[in-house]
Every structure is written in C-alpha cells, then in structure tokens.
mmCIF file of the C-alpha atoms, coordinates in Angstrom:
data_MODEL
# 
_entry.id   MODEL 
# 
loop_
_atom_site.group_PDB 
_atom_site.id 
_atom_site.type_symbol 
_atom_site.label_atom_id 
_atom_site.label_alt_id 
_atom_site.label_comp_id 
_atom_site.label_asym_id 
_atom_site.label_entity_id 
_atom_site.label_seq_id 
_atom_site.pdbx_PDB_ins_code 
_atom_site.Cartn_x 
_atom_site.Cartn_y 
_atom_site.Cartn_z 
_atom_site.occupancy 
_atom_site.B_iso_or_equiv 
_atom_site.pdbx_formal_charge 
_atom_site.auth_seq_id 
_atom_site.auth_comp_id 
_atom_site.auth_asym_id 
_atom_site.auth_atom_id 
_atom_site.pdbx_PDB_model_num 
ATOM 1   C CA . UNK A 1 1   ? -39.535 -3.021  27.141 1.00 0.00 ? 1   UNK A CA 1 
ATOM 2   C CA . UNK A 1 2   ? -38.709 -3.770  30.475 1.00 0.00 ? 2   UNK A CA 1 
ATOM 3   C CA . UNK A 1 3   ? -36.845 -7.038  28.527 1.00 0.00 ? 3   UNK A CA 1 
ATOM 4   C CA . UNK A 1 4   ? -34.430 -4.721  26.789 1.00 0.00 ? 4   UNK A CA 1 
ATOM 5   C CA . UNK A 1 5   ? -33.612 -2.676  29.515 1.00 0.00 ? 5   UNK A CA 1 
ATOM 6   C CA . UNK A 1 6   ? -32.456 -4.365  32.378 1.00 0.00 ? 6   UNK A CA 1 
ATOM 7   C CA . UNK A 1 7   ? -29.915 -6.456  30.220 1.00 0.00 ? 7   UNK A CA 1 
ATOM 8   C CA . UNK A 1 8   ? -28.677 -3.267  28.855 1.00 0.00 ? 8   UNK A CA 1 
ATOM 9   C CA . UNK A 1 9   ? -28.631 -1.957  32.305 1.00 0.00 ? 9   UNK A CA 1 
ATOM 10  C CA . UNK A 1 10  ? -26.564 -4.643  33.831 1.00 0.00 ? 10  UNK A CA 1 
ATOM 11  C CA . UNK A 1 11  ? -24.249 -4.817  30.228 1.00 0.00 ? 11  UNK A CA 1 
ATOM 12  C CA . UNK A 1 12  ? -22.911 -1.263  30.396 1.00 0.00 ? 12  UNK A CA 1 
ATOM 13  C CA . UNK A 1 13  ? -23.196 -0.829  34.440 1.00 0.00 ? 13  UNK A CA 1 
ATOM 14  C CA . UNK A 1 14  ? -20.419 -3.617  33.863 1.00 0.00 ? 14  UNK A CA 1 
ATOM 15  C CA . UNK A 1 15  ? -18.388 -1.473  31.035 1.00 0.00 ? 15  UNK A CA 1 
ATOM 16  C CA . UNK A 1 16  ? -18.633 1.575   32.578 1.00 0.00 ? 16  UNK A CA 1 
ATOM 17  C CA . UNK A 1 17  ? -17.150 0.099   35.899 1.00 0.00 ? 17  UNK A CA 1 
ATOM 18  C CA . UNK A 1 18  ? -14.209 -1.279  34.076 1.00 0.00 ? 18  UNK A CA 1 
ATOM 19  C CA . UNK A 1 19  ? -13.506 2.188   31.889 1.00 0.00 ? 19  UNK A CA 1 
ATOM 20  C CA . UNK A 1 20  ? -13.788 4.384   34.613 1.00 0.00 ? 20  UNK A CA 1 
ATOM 21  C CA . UNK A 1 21  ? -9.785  3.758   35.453 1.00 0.00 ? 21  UNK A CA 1 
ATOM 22  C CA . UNK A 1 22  ? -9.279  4.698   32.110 1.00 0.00 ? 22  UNK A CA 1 
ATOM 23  C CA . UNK A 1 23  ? -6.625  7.451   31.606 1.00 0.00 ? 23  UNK A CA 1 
ATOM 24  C CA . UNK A 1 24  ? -7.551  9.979   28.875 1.00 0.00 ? 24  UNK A CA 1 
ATOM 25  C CA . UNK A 1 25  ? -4.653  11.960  27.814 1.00 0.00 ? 25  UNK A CA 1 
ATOM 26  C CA . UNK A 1 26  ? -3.148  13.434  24.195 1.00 0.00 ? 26  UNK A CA 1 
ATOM 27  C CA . UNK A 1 27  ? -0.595  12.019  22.430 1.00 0.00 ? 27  UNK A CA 1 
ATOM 28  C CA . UNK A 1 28  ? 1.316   11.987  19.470 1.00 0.00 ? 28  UNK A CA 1 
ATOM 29  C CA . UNK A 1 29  ? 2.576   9.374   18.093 1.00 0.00 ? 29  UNK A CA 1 
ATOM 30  C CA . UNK A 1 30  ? 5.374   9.181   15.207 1.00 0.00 ? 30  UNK A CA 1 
ATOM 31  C CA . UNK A 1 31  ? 3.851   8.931   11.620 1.00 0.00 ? 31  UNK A CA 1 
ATOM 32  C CA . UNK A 1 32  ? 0.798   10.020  12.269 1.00 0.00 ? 32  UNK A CA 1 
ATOM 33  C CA . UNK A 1 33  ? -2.015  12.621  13.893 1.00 0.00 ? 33  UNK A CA 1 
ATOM 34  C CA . UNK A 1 34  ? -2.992  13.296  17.500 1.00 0.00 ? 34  UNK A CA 1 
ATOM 35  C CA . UNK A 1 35  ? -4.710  10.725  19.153 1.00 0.00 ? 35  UNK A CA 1 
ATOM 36  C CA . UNK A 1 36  ? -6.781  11.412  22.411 1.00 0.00 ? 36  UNK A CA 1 
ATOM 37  C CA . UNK A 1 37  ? -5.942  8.015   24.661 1.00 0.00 ? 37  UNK A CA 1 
ATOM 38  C CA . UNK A 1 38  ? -8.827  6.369   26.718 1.00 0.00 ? 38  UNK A CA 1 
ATOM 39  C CA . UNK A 1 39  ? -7.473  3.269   26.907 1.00 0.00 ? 39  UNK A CA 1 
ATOM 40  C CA . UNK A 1 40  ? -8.302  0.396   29.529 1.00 0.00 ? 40  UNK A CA 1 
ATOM 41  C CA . UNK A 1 41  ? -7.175  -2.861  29.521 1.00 0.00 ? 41  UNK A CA 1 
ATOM 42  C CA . UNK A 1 42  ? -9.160  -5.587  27.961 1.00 0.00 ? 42  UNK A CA 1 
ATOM 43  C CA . UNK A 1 43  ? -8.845  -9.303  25.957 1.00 0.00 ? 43  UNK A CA 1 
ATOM 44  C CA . UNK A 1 44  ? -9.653  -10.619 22.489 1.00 0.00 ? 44  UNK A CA 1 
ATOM 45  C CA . UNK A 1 45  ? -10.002 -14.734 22.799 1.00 0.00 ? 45  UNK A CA 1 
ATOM 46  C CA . UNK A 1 46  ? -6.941  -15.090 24.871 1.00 0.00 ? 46  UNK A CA 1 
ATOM 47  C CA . UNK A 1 47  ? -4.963  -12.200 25.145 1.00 0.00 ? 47  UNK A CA 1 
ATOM 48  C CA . UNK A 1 48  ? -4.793  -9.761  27.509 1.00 0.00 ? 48  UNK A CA 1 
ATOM 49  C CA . UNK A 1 49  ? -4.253  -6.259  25.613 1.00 0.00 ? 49  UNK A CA 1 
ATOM 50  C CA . UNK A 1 50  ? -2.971  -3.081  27.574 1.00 0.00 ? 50  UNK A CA 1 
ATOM 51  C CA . UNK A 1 51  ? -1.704  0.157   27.215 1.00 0.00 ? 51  UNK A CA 1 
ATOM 52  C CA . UNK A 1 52  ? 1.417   0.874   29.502 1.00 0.00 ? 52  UNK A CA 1 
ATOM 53  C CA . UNK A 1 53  ? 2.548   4.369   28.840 1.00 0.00 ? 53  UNK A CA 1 
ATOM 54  C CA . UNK A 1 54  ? 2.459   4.286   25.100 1.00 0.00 ? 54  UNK A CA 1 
ATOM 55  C CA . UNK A 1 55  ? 3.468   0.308   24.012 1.00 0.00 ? 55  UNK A CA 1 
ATOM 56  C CA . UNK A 1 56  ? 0.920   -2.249  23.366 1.00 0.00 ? 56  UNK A CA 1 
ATOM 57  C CA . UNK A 1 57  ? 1.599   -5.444  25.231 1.00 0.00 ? 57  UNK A CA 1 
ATOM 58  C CA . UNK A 1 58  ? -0.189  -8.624  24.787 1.00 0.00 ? 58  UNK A CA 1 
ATOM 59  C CA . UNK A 1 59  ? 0.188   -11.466 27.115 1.00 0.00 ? 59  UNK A CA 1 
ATOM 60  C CA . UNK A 1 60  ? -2.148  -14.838 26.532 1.00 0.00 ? 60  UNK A CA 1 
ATOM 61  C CA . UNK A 1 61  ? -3.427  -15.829 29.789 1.00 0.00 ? 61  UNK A CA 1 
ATOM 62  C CA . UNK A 1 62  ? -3.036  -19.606 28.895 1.00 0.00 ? 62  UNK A CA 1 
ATOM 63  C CA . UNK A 1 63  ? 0.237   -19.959 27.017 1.00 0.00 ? 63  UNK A CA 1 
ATOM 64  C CA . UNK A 1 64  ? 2.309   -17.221 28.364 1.00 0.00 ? 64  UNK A CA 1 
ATOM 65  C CA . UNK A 1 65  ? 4.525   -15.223 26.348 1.00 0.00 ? 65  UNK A CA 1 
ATOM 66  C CA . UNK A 1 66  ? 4.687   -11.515 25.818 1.00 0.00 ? 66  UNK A CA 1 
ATOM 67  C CA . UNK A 1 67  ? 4.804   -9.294  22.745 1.00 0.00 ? 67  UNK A CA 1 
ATOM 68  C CA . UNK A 1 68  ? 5.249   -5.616  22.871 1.00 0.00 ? 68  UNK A CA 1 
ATOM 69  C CA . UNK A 1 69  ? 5.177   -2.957  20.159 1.00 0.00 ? 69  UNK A CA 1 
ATOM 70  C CA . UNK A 1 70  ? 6.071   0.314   21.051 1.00 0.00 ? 70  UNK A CA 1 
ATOM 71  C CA . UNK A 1 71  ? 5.077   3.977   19.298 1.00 0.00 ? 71  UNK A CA 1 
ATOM 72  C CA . UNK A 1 72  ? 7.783   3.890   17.219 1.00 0.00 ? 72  UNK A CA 1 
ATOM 73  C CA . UNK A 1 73  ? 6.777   0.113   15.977 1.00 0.00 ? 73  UNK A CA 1 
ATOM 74  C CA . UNK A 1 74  ? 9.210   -1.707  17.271 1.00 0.00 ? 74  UNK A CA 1 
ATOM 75  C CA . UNK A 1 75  ? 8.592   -5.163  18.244 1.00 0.00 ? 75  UNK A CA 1 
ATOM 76  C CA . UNK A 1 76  ? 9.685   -6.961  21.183 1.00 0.00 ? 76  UNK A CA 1 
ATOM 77  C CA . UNK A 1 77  ? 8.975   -10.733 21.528 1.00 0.00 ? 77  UNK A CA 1 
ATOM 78  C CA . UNK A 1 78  ? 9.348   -11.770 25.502 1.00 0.00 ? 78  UNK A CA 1 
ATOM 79  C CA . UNK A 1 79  ? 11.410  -9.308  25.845 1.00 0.00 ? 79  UNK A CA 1 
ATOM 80  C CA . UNK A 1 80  ? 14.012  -9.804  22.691 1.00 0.00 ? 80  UNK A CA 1 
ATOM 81  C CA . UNK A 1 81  ? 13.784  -7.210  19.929 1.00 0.00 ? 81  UNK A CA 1 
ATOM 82  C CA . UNK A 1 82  ? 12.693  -8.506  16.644 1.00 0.00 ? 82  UNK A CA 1 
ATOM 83  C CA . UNK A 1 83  ? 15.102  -7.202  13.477 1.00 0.00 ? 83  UNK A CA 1 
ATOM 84  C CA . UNK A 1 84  ? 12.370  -5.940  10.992 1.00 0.00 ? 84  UNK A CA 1 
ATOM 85  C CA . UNK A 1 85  ? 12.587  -4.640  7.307  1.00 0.00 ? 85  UNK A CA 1 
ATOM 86  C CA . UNK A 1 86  ? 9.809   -1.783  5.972  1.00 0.00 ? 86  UNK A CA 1 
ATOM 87  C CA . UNK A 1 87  ? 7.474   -3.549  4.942  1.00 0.00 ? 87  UNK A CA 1 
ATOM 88  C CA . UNK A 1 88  ? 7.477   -5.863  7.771  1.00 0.00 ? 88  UNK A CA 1 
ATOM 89  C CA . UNK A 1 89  ? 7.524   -2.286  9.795  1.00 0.00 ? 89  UNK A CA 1 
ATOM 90  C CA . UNK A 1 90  ? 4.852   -1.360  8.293  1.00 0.00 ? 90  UNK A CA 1 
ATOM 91  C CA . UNK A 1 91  ? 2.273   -5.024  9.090  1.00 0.00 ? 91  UNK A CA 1 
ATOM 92  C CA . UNK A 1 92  ? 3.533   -4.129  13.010 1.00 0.00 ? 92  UNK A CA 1 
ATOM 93  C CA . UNK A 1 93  ? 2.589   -0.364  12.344 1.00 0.00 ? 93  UNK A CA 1 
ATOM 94  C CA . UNK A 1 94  ? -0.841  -0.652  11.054 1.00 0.00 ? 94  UNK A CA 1 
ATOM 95  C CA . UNK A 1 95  ? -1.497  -3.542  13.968 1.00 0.00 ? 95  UNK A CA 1 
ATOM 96  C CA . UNK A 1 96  ? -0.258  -0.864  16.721 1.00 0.00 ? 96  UNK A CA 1 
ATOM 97  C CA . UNK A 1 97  ? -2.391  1.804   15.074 1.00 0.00 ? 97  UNK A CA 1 
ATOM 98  C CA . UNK A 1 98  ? -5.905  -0.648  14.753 1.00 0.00 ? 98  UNK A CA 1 
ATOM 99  C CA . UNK A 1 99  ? -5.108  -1.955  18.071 1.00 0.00 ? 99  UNK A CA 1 
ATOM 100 C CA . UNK A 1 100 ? -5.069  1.417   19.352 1.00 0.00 ? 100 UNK A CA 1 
ATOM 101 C CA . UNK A 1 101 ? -8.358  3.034   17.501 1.00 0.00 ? 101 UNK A CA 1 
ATOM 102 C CA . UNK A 1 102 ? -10.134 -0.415  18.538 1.00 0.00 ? 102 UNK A CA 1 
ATOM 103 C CA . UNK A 1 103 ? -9.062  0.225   22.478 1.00 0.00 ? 103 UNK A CA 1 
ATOM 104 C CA . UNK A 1 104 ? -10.325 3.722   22.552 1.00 0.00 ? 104 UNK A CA 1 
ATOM 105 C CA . UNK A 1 105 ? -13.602 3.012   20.591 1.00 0.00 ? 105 UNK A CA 1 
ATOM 106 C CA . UNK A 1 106 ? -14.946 -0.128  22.895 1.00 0.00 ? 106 UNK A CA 1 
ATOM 107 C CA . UNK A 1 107 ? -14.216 2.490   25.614 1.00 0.00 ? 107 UNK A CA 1 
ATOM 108 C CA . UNK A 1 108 ? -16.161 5.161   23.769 1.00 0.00 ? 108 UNK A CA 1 
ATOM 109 C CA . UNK A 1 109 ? -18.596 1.843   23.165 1.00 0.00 ? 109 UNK A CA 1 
ATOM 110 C CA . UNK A 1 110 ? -19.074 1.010   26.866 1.00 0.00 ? 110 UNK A CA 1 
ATOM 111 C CA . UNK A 1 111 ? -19.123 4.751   28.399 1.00 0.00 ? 111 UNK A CA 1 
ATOM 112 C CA . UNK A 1 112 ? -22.588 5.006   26.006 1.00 0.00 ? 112 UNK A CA 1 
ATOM 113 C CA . UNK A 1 113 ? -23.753 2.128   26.838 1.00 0.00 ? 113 UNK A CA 1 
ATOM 114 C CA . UNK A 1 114 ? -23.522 2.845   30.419 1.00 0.00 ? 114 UNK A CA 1 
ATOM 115 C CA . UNK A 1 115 ? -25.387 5.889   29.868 1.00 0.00 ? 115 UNK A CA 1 
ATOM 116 C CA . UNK A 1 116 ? -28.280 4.065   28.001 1.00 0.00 ? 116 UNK A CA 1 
ATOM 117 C CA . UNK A 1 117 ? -28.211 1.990   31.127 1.00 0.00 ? 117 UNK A CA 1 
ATOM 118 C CA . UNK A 1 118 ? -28.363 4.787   33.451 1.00 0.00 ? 118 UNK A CA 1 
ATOM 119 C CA . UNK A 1 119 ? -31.471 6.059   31.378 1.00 0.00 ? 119 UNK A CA 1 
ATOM 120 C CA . UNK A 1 120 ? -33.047 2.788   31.819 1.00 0.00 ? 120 UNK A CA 1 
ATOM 121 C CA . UNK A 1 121 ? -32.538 2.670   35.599 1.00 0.00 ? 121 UNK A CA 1 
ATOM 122 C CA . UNK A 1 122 ? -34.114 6.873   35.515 1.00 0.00 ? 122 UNK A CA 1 
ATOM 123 C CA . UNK A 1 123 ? -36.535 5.743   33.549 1.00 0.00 ? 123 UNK A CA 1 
ATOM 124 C CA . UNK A 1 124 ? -37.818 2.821   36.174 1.00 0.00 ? 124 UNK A CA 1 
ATOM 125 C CA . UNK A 1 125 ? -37.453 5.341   39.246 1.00 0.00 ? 125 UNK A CA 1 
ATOM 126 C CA . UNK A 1 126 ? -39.668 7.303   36.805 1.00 0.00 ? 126 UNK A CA 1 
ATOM 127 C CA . UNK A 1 127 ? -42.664 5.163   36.605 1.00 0.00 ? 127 UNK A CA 1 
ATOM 128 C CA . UNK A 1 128 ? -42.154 4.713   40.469 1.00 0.00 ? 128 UNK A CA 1 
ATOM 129 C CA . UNK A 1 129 ? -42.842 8.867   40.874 1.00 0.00 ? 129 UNK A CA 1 
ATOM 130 C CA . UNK A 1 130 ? -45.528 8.831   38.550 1.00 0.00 ? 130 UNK A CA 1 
ATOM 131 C CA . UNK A 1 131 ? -47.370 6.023   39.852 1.00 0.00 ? 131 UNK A CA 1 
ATOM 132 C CA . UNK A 1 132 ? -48.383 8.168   42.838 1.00 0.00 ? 132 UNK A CA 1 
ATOM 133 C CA . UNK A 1 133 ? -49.695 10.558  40.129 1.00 0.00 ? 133 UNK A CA 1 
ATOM 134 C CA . UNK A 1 134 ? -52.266 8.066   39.538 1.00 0.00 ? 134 UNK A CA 1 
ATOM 135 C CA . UNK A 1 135 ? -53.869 9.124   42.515 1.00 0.00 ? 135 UNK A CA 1 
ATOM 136 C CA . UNK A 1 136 ? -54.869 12.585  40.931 1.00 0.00 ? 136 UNK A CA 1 
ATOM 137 C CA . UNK A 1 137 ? -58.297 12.637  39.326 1.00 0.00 ? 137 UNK A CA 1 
ATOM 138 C CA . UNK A 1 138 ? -56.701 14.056  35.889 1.00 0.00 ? 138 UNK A CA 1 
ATOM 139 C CA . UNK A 1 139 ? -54.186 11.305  35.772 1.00 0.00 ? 139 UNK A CA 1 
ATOM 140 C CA . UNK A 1 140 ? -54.701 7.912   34.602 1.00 0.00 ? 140 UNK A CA 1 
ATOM 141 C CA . UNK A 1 141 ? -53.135 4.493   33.905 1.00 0.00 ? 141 UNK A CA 1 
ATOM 142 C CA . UNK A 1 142 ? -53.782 5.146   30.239 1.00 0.00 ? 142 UNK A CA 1 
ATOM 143 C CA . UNK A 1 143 ? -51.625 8.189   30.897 1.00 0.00 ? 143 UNK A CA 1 
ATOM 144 C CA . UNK A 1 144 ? -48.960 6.376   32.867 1.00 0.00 ? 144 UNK A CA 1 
ATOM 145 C CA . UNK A 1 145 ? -48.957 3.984   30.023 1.00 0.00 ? 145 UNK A CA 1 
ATOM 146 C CA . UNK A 1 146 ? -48.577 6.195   27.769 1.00 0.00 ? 146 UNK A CA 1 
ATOM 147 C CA . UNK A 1 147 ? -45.572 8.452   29.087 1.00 0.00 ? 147 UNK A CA 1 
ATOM 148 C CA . UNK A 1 148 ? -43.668 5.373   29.870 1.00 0.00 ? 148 UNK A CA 1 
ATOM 149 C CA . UNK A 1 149 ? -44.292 4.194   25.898 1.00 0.00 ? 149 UNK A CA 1 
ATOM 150 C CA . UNK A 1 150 ? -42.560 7.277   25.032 1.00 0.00 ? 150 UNK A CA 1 
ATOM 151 C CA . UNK A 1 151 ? -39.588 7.563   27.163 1.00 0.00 ? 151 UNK A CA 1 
ATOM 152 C CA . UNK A 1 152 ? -38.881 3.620   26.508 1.00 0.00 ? 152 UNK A CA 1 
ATOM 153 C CA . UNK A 1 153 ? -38.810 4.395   22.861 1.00 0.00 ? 153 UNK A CA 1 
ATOM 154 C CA . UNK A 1 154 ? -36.420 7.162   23.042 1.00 0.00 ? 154 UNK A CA 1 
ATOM 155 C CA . UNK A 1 155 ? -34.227 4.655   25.046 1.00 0.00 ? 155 UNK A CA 1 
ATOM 156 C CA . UNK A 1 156 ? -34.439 1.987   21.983 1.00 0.00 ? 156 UNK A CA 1 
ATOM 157 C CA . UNK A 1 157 ? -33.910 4.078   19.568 1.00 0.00 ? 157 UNK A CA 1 
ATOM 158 C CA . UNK A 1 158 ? -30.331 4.926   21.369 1.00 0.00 ? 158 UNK A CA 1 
ATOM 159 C CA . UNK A 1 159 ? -29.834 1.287   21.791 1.00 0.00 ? 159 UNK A CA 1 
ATOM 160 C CA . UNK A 1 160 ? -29.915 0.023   18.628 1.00 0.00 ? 160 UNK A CA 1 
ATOM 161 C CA . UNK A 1 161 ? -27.867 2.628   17.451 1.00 0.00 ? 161 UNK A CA 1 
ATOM 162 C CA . UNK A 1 162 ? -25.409 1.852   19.850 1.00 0.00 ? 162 UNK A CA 1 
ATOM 163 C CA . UNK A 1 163 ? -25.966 -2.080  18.370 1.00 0.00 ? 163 UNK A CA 1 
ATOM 164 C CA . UNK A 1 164 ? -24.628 -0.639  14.795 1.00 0.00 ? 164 UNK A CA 1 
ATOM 165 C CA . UNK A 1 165 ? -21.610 0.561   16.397 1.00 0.00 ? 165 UNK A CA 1 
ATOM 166 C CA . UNK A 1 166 ? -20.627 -2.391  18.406 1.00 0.00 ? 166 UNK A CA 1 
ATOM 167 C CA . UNK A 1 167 ? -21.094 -4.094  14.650 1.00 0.00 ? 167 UNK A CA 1 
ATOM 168 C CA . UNK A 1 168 ? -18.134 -1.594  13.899 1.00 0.00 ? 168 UNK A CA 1 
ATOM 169 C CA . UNK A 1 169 ? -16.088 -3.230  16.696 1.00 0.00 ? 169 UNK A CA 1 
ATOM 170 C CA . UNK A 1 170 ? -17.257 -6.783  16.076 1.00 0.00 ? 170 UNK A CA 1 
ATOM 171 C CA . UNK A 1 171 ? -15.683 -5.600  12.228 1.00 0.00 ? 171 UNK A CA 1 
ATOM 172 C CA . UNK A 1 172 ? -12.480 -4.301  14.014 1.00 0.00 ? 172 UNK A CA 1 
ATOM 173 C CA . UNK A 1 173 ? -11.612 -7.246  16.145 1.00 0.00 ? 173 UNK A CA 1 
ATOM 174 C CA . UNK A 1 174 ? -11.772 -9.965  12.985 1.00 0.00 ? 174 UNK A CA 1 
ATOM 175 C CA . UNK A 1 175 ? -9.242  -6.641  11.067 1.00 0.00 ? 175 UNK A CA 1 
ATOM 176 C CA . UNK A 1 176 ? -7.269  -7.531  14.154 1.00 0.00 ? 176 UNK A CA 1 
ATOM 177 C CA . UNK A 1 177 ? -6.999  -11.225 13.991 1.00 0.00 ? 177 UNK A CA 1 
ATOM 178 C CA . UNK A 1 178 ? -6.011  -10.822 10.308 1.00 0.00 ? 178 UNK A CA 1 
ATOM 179 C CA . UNK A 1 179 ? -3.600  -8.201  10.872 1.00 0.00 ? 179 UNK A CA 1 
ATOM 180 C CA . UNK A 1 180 ? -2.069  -10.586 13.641 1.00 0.00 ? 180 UNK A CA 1 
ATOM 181 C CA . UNK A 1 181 ? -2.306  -13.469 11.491 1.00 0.00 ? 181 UNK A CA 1 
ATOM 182 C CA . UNK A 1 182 ? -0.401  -11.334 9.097  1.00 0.00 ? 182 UNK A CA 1 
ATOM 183 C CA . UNK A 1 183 ? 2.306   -10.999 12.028 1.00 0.00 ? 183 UNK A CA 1 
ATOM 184 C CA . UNK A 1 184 ? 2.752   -14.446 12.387 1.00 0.00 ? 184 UNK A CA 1 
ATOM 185 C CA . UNK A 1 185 ? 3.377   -14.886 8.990  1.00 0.00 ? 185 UNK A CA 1 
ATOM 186 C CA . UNK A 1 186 ? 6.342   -12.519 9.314  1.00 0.00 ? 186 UNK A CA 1 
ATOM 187 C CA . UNK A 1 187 ? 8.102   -13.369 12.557 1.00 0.00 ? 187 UNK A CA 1 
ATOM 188 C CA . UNK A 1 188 ? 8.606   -16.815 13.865 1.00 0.00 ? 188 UNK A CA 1 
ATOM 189 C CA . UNK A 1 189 ? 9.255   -15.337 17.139 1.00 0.00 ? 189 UNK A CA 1 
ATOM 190 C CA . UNK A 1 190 ? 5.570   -14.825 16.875 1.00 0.00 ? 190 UNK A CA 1 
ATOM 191 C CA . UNK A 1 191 ? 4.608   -18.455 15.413 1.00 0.00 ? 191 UNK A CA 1 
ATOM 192 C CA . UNK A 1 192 ? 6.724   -19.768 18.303 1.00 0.00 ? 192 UNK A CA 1 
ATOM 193 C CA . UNK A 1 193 ? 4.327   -18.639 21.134 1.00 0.00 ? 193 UNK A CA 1 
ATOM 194 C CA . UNK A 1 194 ? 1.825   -20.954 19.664 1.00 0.00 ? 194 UNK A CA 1 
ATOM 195 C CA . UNK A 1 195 ? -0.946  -17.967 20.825 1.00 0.00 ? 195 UNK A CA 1 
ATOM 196 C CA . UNK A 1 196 ? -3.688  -19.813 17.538 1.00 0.00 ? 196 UNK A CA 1 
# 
C-alpha cells in the first residue's frame, strides 16, 4: 500500500500547489449557460494554455506565436484578427468551450487528488499514533495491521476512482487536438505558426 500512496502523495501535493492561485469566479459567457471558472494555467505538448480575464490564449513555448479566442469567439492570430464565416465560428466556438470545461475539470482533477494525498500523509501519521497503542495489553500488531488494512483500502478505492476520471481528461485532451487540428484546417494564420 505504502507503494500507491506516496506517489499519489507527491502527484497531487504537486497539483494542488499549482491550483491553489486559481481564481474561481461566475461567468457567463454568450451562447451558452453559467460556468463557475477555476481556471489555472497549464500546457498540452507545447502550448502554454491560460485564462486572462475571459480569452483563451495559447502561446508554444518553442515556436512562438500567439492565438487568442475571446468569449465572444473571436480569433486573434499574434495579435491580427482572423475574418471568420459561421461555420468556421462555430469550429473556434466549440474549441473555446472544450478548452474551457477541460481547464476547470484537471483543476477539479488535481484539488481531489491532493486530498487523496493528504489522506495518505493522515493516514501514515496514523500508524505513527497507534504504534504506541501497541504498548497496551489489549492492543496488538494483528490489530495495528488490521486498522491500517482498512483505512488504506478506503484510500484506494478513492484513487482509482479518481484514475477513471483522469481517463475522462486523457479523452478530452485528444477532443482537443482534433478540434485544433480542425482549426488549422480552417485558418492558415493557424497552419503558419507551424505549432504540429
């Protein structure tokens, strides 16, 4: 157990240190429902992704270039606006709107996993308290054992749940390439930064 647990420990101390700048605020965004924002900044391959206000912008750390799409879907290539029809709109629009649901759910991701962390760290200072329990005459190492068994398990259980749902991201993150890919296909403002 101990195997599981201080990876996860060290994993999500990490995540919950970068997520704890995150600002969480309400917004609403043209087109579409409420969103609650708990966005940090972060990278796919590449590219940088952040939040500033309400745009996206994307820089790649290697081959420069910036793209920026704001709420209302417009799309700014190094800082020209791109000229875009409906349906081309709508490719930018559903990329803003993944982008922004992927952002906010690796957040979501790494605040639990920090806390399955934190239980794994409790759950060591644990054993520590209860080892001096072993010096009672009703208390045993079978007991200790035992105890520890239990608690671990209810740790693992929250882990691998937490696995499924990073799947979900994993699953989010190829969406995004596509819907990218999809982008470059459209604008050769975007084919021109070479970011493939």
């Amino acid at each position: 157990m101990r195997k599981i647990i201080i990876p996860f420990l060290a994993l999500f101390l990490m995540c919950v240190a970068v997520s704890a700048d995150d600002s969480e605020t309400e917004t609403t965004y043209p087109g579409h429902k409420t969103m609650e924002v708990r966005h940090g900044d972060c990278q796919l391959d590449n590219i940088n992704i952040e939040f500033d206000n309400r745009d996206l912008i994307m820089t790649n750390q290697y081959r420069g270039g910036k793209v920026r799409i704001t709420p209302e879907y417009d799309l700014y290539v190094n800082g020209k606006k791109i000229e875009m029809d409906d349906r081309q709109r709508k490719t930018v629009q559903e990329f803003y709107e993944m982008m922004f649901d992927f952002t906010d759910y690796a957040v979501d991701l790494g605040i639990e996993g920090a806390k399955i962390g934190v239980s794994g760290a409790a759950l060591g200072i644990s054993a520590l308290g209860k080892v001096f329990r072993l010096l009672s005459d009703d208390y045993d190492t079978e007991d200790l054992e035992r105890e520890m068994e239990r608690e671990a398990a209810k740790i693992e259980r929250k882990a691998e749940k937490l696995e499924k749902r990073a799947d979900e991201v994993e699953w989010m993150a190829e969406e995004l390439q596509d819907l990218y890919g999809d982008m470059e296909r459209e604008f050769v403002e975007l084919r021109d930064l070479r970011w493939d």
